Coordinates of C-alpha atoms in Angstrom, one line a residue:
X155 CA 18.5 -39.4 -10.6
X156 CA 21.2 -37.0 -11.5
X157 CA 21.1 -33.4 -11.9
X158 CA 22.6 -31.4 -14.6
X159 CA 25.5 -28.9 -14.1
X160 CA 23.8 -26.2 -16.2
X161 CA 20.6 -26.4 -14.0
X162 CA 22.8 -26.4 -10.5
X163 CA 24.1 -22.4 -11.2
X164 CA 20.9 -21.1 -11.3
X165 CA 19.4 -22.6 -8.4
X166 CA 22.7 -21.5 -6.8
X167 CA 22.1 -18.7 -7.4
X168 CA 19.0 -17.8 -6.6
X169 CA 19.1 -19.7 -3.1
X170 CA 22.5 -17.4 -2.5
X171 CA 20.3 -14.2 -3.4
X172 CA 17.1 -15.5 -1.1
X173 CA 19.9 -15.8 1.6
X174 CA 20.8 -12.3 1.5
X175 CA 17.9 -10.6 1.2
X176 CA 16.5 -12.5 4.4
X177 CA 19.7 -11.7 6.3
X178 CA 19.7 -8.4 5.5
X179 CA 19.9 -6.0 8.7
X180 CA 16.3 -4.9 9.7
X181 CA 16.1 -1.2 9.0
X182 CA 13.4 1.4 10.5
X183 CA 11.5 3.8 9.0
X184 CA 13.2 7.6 8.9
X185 CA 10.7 10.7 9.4
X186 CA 12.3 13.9 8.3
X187 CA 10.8 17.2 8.9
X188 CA 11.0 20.7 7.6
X189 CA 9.2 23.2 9.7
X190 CA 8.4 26.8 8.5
X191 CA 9.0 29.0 11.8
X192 CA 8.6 32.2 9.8
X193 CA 5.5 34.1 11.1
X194 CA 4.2 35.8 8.1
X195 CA 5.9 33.9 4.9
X196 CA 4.8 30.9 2.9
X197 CA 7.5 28.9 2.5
X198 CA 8.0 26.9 -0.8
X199 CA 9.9 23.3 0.2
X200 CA 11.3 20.8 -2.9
X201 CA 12.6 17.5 -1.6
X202 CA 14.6 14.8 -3.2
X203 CA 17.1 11.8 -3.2
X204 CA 18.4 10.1 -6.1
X205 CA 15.5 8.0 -6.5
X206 CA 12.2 9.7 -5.2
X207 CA 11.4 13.5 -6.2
X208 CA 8.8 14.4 -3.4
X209 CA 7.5 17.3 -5.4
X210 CA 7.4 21.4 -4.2
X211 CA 4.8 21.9 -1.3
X212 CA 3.9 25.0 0.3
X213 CA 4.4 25.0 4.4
X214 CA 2.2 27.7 5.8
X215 CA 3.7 30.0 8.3
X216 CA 4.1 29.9 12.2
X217 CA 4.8 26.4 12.9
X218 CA 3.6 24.5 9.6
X219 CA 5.6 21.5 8.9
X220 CA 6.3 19.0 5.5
X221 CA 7.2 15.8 6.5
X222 CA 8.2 12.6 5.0
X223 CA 9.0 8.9 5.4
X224 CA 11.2 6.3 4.5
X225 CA 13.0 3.0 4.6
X226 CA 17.2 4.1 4.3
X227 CA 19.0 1.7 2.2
X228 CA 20.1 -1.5 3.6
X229 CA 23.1 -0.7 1.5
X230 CA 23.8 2.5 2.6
X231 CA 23.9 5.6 1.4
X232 CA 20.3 7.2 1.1
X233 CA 20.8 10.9 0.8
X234 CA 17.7 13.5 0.6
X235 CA 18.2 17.5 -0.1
X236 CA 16.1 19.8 -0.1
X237 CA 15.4 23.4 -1.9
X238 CA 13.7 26.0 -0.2
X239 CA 12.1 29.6 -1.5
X240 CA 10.9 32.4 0.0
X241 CA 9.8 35.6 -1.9
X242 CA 13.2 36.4 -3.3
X243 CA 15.7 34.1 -1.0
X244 CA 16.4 30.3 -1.7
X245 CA 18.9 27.9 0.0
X246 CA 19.6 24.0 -0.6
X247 CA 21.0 21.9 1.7
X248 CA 21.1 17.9 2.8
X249 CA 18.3 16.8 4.3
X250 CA 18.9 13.3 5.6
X251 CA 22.6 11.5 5.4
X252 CA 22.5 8.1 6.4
X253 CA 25.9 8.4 7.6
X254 CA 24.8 10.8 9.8
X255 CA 21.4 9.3 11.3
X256 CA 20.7 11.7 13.9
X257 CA 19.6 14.9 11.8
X258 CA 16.1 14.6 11.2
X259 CA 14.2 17.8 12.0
X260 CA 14.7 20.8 10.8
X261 CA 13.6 24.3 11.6
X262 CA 13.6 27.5 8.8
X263 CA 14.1 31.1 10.6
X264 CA 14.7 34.3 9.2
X265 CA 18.7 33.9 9.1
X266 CA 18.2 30.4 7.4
X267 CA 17.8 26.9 8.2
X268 CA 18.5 25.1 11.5
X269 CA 18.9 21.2 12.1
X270 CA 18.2 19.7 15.5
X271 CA 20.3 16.5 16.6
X272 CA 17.6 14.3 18.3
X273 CA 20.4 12.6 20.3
X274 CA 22.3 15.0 22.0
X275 CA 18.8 17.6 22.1
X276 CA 21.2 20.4 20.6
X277 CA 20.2 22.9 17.7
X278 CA 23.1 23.8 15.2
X279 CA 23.4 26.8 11.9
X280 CA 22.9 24.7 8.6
X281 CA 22.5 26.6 6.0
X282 CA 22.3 30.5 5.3
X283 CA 19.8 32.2 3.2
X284 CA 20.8 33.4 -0.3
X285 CA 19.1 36.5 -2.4
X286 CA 18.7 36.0 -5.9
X287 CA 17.3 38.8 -8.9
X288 CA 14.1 38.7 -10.7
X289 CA 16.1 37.4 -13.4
X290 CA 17.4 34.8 -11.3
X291 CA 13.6 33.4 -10.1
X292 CA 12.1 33.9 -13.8
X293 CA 15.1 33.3 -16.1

């Protein structure tokens, strides 16, 4: 019995793409944390990548904490950043960088936002606070 050209491609196809997809590398979850170590101030935290908007939250004060999970990209390249607002201050910054993979908790103080390297168990100065007017929050 022979087979037809036109009906070879496809199947070609198809067993090429089943082929890649099982011998892609086996990726783990990511948890990323933002914790709210101001003692008195609600802090208002707006996460996002490219493809998943995980919506404003509050995070109460003292220690409360908005945290997420994930599978990266087997591709490469997953990217979250994050928006944060308190009474009349706001700051973005990256959240997650898959080229850097060991920045995964962070830490909000007075003086701005700190990220912890879970590797080397050090603490670094991300991000500083901004001010913005009234006009600026309700314009």
């Amino acid at each position: 019995m022979a087979v037809h050209k036109s009906l070879l491609r496809p199947a070609a196809a198809v067993l090429a793409t089943a082929i890649i997809f099982m011998a892609r590398p086996s990726i783990q979850d990511i948890s990323v944390s933002v914790t709210n170590e101001l003692p008195d101030k609600l802090l208002l935290v707006h996460c996002r990548s490219k493809d998943d908007d995980l919506e404003a939250r509050a995070v109460a004060p003292a220690g409360g904490s908005f945290e997420w999970s994930f599978e990266p990209s087997w591709l490469g390249g997953t990217l979250f950043w994050c928006s944060l607002a308190v009474e009349d201050k706001r700051l973005s910054f990256v959240a997650y960088d898959q080229g850097d993979l060991y920045t995964e908790y962070w830490y909000v103080h007075e003086d701005g936002v700190y990220g912890q390297n879970r590797h080397a168990n050090t603490t670094f100065y991300e991000a500083p606070w901004r001010r913005v007017s009234s006009r600026q929050l309700f314009g």
